Short mmCIF file of C-alpha atoms in Angstrom, two decimals:
data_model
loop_
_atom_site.label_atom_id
_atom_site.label_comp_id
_atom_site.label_asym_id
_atom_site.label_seq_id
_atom_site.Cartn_x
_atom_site.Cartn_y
_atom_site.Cartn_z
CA UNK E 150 -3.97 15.25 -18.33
CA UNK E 151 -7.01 16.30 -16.45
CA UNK E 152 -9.49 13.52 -15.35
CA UNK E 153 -13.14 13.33 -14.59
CA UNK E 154 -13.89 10.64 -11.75
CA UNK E 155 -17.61 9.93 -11.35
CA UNK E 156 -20.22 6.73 -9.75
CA UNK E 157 -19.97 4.65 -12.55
CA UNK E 158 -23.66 3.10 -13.58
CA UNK E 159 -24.14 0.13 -16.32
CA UNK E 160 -23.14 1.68 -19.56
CA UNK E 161 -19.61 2.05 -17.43
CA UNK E 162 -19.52 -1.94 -17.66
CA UNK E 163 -17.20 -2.76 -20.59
CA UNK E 164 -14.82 -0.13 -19.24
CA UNK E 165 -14.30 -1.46 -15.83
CA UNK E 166 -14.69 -4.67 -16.89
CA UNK E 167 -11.14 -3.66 -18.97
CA UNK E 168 -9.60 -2.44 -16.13
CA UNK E 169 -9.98 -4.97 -14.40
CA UNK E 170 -8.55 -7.62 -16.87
CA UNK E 171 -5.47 -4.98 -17.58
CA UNK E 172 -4.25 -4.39 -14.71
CA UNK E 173 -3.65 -7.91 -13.04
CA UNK E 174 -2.32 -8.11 -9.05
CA UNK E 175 1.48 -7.87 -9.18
CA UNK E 176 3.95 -10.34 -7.36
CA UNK E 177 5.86 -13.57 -8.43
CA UNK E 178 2.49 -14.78 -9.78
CA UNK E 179 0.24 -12.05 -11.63
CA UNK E 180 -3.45 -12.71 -11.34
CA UNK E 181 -6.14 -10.85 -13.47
CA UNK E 182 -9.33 -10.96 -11.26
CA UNK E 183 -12.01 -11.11 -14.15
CA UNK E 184 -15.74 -9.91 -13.49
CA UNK E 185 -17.30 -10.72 -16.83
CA UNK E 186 -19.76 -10.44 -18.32
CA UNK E 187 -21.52 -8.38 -15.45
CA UNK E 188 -19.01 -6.33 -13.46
CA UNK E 189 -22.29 -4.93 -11.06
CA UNK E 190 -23.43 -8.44 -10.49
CA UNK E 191 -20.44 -9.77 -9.04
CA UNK E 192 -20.52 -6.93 -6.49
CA UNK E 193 -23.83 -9.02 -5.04
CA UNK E 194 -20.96 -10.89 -2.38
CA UNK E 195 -18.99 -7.83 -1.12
CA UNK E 196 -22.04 -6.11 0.10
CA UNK E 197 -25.87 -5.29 -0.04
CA UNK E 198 -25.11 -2.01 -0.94
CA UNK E 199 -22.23 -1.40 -3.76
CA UNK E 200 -21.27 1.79 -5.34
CA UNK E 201 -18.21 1.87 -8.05
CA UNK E 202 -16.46 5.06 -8.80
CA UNK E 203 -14.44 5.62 -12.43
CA UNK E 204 -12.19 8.52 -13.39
CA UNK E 205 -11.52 8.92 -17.54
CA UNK E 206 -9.42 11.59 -19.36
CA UNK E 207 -11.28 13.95 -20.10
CA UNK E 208 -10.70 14.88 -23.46
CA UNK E 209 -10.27 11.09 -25.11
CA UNK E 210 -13.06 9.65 -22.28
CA UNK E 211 -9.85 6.83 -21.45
CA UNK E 212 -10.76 4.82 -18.26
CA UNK E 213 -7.57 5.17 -15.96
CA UNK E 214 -8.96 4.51 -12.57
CA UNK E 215 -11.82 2.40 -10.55
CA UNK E 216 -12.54 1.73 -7.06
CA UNK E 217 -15.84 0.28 -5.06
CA UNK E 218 -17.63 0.83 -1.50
CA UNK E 219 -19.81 -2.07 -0.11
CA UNK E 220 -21.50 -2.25 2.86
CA UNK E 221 -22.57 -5.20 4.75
CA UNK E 222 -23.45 -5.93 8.19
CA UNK E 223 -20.85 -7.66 10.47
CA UNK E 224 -20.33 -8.45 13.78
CA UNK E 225 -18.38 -5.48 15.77
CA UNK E 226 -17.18 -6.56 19.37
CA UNK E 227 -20.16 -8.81 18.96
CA UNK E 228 -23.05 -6.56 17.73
CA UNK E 229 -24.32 -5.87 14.12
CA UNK E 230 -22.60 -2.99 12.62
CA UNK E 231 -22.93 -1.94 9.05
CA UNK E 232 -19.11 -1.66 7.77
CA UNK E 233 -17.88 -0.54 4.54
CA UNK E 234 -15.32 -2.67 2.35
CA UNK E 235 -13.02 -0.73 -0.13
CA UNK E 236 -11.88 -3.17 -3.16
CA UNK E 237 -11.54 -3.15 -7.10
CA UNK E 238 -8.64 0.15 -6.70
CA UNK E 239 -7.35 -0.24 -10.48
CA UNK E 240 -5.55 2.70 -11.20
CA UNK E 241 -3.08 2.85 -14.49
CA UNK E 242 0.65 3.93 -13.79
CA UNK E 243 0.69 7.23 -15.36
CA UNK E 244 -2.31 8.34 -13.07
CA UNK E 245 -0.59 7.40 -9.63
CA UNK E 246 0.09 10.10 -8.32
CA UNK E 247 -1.21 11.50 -5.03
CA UNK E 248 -3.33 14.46 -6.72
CA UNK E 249 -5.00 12.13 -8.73
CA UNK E 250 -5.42 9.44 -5.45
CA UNK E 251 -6.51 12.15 -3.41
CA UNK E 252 -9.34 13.01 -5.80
CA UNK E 253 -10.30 9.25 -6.06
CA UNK E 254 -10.90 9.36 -2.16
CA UNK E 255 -12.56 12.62 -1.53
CA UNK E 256 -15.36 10.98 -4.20
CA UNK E 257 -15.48 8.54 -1.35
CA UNK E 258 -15.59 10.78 1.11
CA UNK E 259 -18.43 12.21 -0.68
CA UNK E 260 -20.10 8.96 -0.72
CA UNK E 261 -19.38 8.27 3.09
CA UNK E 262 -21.19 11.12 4.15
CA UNK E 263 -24.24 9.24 3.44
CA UNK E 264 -23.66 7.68 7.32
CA UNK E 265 -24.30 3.75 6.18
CA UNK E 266 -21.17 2.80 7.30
CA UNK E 267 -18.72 4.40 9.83
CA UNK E 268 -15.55 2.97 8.55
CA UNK E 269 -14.31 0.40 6.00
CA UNK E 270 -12.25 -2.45 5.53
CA UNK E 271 -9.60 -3.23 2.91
CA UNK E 272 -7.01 -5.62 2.19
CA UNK E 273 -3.63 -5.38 0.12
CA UNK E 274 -1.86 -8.09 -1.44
CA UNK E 275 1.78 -7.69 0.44
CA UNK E 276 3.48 -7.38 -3.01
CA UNK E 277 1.25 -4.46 -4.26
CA UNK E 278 4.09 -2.20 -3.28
CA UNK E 279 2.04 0.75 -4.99
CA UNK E 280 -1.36 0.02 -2.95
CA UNK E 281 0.22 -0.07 0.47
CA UNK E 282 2.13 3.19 -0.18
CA UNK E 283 -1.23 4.93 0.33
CA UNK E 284 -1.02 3.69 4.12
CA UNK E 285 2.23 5.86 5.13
CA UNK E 286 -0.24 8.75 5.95
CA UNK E 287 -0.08 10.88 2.78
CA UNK E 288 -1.92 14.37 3.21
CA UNK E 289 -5.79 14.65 1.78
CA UNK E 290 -6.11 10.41 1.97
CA UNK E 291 -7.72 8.33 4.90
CA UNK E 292 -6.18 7.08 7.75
CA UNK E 293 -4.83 3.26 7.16
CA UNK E 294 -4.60 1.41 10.39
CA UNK E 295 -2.99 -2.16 9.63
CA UNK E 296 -4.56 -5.05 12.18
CA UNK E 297 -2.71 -7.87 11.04
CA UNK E 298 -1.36 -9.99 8.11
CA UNK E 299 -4.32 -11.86 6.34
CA UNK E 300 -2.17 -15.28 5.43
CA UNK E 301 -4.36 -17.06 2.30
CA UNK E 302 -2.93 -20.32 0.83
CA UNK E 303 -3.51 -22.72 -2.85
CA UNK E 304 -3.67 -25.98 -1.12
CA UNK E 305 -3.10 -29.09 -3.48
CA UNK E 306 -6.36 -31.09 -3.50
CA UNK E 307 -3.99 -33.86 -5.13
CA UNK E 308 -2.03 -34.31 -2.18
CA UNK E 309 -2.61 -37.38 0.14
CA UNK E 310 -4.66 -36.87 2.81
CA UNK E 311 -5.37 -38.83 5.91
CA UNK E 312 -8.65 -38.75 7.30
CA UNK E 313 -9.67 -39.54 11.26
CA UNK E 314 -13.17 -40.59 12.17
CA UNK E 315 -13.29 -38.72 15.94
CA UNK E 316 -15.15 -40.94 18.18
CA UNK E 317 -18.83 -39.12 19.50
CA UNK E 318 -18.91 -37.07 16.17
CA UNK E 319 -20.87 -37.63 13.05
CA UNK E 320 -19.88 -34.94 9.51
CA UNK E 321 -22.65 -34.95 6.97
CA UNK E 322 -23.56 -32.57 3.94
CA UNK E 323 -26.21 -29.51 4.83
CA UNK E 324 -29.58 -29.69 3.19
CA UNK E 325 -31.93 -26.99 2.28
CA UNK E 326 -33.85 -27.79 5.57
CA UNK E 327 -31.11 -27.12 7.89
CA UNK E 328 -30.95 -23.54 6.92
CA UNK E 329 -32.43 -22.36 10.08
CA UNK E 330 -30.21 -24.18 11.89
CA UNK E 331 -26.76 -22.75 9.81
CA UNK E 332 -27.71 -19.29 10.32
CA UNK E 333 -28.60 -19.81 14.36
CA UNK E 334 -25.30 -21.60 14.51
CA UNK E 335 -23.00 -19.06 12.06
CA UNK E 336 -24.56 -15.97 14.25
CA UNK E 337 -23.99 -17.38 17.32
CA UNK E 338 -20.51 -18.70 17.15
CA UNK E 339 -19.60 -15.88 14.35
CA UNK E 340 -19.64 -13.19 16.92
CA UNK E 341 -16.82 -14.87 18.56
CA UNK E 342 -14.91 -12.90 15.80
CA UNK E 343 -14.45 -9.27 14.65
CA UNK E 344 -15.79 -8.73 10.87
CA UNK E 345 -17.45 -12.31 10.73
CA UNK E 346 -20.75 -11.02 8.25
CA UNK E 347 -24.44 -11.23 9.11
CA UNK E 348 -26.05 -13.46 7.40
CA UNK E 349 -29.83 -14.52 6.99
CA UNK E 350 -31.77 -17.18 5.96
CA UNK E 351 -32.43 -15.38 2.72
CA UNK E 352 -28.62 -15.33 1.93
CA UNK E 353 -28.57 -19.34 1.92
CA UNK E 354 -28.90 -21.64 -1.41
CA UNK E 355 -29.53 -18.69 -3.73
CA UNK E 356 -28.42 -17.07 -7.19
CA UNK E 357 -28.02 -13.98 -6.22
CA UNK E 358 -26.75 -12.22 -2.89
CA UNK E 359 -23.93 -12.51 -0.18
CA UNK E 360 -23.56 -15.90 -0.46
CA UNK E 361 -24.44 -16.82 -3.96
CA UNK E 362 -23.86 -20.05 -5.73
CA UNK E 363 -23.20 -21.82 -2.32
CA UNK E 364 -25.46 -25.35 -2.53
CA UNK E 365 -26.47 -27.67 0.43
CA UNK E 366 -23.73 -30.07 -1.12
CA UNK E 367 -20.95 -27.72 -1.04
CA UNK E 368 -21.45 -26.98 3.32
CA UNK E 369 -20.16 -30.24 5.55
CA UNK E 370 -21.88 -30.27 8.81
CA UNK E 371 -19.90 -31.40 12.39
CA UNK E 372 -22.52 -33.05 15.09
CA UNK E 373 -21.94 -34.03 18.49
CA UNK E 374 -25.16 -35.68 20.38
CA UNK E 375 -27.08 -34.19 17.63
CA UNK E 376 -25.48 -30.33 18.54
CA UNK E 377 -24.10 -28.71 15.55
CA UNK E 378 -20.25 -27.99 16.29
CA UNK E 379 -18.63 -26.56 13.17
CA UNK E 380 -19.63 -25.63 9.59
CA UNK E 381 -17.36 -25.07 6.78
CA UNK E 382 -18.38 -25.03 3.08
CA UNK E 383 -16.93 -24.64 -0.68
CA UNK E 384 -17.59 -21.82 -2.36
CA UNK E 385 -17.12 -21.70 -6.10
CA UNK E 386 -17.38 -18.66 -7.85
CA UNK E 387 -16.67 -19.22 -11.74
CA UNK E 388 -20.28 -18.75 -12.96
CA UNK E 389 -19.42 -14.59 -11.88
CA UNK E 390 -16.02 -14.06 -10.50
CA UNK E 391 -12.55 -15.99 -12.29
CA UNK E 392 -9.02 -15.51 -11.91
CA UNK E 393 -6.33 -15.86 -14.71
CA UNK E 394 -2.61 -16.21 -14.64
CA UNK E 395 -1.26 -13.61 -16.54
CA UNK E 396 2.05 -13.87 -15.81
CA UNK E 397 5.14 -15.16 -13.71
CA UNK E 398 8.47 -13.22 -12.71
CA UNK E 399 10.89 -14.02 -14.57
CA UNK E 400 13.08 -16.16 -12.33
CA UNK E 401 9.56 -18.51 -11.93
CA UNK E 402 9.23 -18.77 -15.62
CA UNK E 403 12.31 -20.52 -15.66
CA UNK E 404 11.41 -22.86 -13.39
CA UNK E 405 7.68 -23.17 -13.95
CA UNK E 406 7.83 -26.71 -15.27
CA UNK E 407 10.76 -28.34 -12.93
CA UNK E 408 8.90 -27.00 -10.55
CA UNK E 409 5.57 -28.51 -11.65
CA UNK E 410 7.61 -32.24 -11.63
CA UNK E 411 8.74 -31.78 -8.02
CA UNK E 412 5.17 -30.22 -7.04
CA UNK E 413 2.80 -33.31 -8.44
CA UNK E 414 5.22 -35.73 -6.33
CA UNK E 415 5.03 -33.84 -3.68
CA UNK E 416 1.16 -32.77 -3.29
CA UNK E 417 1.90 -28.90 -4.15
CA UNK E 418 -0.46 -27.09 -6.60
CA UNK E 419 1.07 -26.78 -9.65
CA UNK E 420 1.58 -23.71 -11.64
CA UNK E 421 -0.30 -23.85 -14.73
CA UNK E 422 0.30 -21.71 -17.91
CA UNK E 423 -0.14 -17.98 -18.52
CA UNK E 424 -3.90 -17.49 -19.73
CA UNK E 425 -5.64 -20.52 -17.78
CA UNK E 426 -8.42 -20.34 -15.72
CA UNK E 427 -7.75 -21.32 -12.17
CA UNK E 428 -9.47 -24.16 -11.31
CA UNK E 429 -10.52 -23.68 -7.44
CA UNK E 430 -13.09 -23.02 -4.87
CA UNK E 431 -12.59 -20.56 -1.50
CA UNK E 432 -13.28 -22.32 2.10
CA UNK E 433 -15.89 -20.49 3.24
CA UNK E 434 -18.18 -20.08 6.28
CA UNK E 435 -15.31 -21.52 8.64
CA UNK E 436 -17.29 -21.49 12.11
CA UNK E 437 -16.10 -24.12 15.19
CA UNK E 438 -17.29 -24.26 18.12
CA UNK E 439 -14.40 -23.32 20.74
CA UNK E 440 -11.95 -23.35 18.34
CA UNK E 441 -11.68 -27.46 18.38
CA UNK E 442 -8.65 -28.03 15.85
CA UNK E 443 -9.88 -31.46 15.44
CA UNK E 444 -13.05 -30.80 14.64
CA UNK E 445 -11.84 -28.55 11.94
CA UNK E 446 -9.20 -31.05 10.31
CA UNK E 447 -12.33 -33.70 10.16
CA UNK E 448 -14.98 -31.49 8.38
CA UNK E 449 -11.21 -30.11 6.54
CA UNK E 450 -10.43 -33.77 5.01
CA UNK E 451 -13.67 -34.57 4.13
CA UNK E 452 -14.23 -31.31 1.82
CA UNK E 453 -11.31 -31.98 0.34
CA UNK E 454 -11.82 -35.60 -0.34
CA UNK E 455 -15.06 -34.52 -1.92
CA UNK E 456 -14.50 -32.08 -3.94
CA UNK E 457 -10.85 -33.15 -5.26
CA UNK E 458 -11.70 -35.11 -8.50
CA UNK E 459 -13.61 -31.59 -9.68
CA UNK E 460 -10.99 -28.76 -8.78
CA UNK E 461 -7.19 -28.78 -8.82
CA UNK E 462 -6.89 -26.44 -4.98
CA UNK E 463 -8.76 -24.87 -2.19
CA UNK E 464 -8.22 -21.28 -1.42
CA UNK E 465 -8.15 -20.33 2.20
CA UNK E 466 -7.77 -17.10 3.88
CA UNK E 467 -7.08 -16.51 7.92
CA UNK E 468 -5.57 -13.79 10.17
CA UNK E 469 -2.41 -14.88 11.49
CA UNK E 470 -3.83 -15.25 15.07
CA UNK E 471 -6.58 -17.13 14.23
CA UNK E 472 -6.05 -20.62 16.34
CA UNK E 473 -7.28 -22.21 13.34
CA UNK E 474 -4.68 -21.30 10.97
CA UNK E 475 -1.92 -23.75 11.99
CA UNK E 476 -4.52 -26.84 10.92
CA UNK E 477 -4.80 -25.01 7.44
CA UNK E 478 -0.93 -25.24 7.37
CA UNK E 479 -0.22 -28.40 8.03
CA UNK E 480 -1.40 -29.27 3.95
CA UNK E 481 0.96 -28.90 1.24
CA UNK E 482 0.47 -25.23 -0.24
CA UNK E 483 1.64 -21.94 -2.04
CA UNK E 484 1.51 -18.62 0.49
CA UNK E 485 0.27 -15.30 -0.51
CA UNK E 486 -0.09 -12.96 2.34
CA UNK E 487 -2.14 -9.70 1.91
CA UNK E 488 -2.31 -7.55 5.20
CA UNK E 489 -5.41 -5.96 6.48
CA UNK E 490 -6.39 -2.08 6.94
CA UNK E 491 -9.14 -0.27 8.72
CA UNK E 492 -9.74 3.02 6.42
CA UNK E 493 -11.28 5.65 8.12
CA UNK E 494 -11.62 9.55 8.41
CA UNK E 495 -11.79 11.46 12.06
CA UNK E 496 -15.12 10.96 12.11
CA UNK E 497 -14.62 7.04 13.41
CA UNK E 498 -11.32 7.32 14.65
CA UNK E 499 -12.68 7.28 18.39
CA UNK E 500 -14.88 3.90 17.03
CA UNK E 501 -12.18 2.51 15.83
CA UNK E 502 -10.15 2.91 19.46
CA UNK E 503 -12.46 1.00 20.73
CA UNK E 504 -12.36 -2.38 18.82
CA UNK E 505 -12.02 -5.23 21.03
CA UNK E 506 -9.38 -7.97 20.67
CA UNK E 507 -11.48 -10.57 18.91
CA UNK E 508 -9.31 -12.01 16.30
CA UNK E 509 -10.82 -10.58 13.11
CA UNK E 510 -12.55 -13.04 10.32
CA UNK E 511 -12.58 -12.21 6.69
CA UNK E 512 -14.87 -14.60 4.51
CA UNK E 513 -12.46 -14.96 1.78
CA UNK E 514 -15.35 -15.23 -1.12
CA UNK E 515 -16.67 -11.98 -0.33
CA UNK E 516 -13.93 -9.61 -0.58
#
């Protein structure tokens, strides 16, 4: 059936919004990303700029397909660079095929054209089998350069954890004052990686914007002789952005509840039933100074200690070279590795060349 695939505008809303809730992420646990009741005003964290593109039938006006290009300012080999994010592709089964893809992306080659952003960034859940098809270089689509495995992990909150005072260093919650200081220190050390955003002053303690919903309490501050060292905060996202089991294979169905016996014994999250609301926030705005692992596991243990009586796990999100990762890893958790692409057309492929080897940063909350 023929298909009409247009920039979808606010009377598009309920449709997308359907989408979305239809067609969860596949694997052994099947997630429905929900965007309700505003699907536009959850796009306020991927980028300043957001545009959403829809394709219907064209004689019954049936949604079948979505996508969305943001733009946001990051830090490219250590400079500000406006770069494009590709996320919400929904497309229904019957509509996979590569005329129908290739349509979806010369809309978005249409869009690029505009010149606000010479290539994009995109991630794919590694059990989205039909998503990271479109990376084996099919004719009329983008080129799909993957730069590593994005490893993001449900760590337990109920699990014991140890925490160790370090001797010379003093972890305290932010306050509205010391948002001068958090954006001097997240530009400064965020350049360190590829990706890591841009932020202003303006983006901190608001309602709206890149970092939305993020208060003073929720960002734990590391000082040494009064220096600010590391930053990492809690980012909770329920008010415009939830996720909902829909689903487990069937071999994890079985053993859902067993599993759940061994898993509150043992500090794992547990796997709660099909239709609940997961209860969690995303570690966020992960910046330490040289890298200091110990550091990190301080301001680590006393977010979690915090925040455990109010959410059931912590989602967090690192490229597998990041030096930080194997601290993440030593808590009790449940893996789900996505893999990350750099989409572009010829026009940045020589840009794209010439990307340094910082180890590339992806704030989980804004993707």
């Amino acid at each position: 059936m023929e298909i009409s695939i247009e920039l979808a505008d606010k009377k598009d809303n309920a449709d997308l919004l359907d989408l979305m809730h239809e067609m969860p992420m596949p694997g052994y646990i099947q997630v429905s990303y929900r965007r309700d009741p505003d699907f536009f005003d959850s796009l306020g964290v991927e980028g300043r700029i957001s545009q959403t593109i829809i394709g219907r039938e064209l004689k019954t006006g049936r949604p079948v397909g979505m996508g969305t290009r943001s733009i946001k300012t990051m830090y490219i080999n250590g400079q500000p660079m406006d770069v494009g994010y590709l996320s919400s592709l929904r497309v229904r089964k019957e509509y996979r095929g590569t005329l129908h893809l290739a349509r979806g992306y010369k809309m978005f080659k249409e869009l690029h054209k505009d010149g606000k952003a010479p290539f994009y960034l995109c991630t794919m859940l590694n059990d989205n089998i039909a998503a990271r098809r479109l990376t084996t270089g099919r004719a009329h689509l983008p080129m799909h350069r993957n730069i590593g495995q994005f490893k993001c992990m449900a760590i337990a909150l109920s699990q014991t954890i140890h925490k160790r005072k370090l001797e010379g260093i003093a972890i305290r919650h932010a306050t509205r004052n010391d948002a001068p200081l958090l954006m001097q220190f997240l530009n400064a050390e965020g350049r360190r990686r590829q990706f890591f955003p841009v932020y202003s002053e303006g983006d901190l303690f608001m309602r709206k914007g890149l970092l939305r919903d993020i208060a003073p309490e929720d960002i734990i501050m590391a000082f040494s002789d009064s220096h600010l060292i590391g930053v990492i905060a809690a980012w909770d996202q329920k008010s415009f952005r939830r996720s909902v089991v829909t689903g487990y294979s069937k071999w994890l169905l079985r053993l859902r509840i067993a599993f759940n016996s061994f898993a509150k014994y043992l500090g794992f999250p547990i796997l709660p039933p099909v239709g609940s609301v997961l209860n969690y926030f995303y570690l966020s705005l992960v910046c330490i100074r040289d890298d200091n692992k110990e550091v990190f596991l301080n301001l680590l243990t006393d977010l979690m200690m915090c925040k455990r009586n109010k959410y059931s796990f912590m989602i967090a999100g690192m490229h597998e070279n990041d030096p930080l990762l194997t601290t993440l890893k030593n808590f009790r958790h449940l893996d789900y590795l996505s893999w990350i692409y750099l989409v572009y057309w010829e026009d940045a492929e020589k840009l794209c060349n010439e990307l340094d080897s910082r180890i590339p940063y992806l704030e989980l909350g804004g993707l």
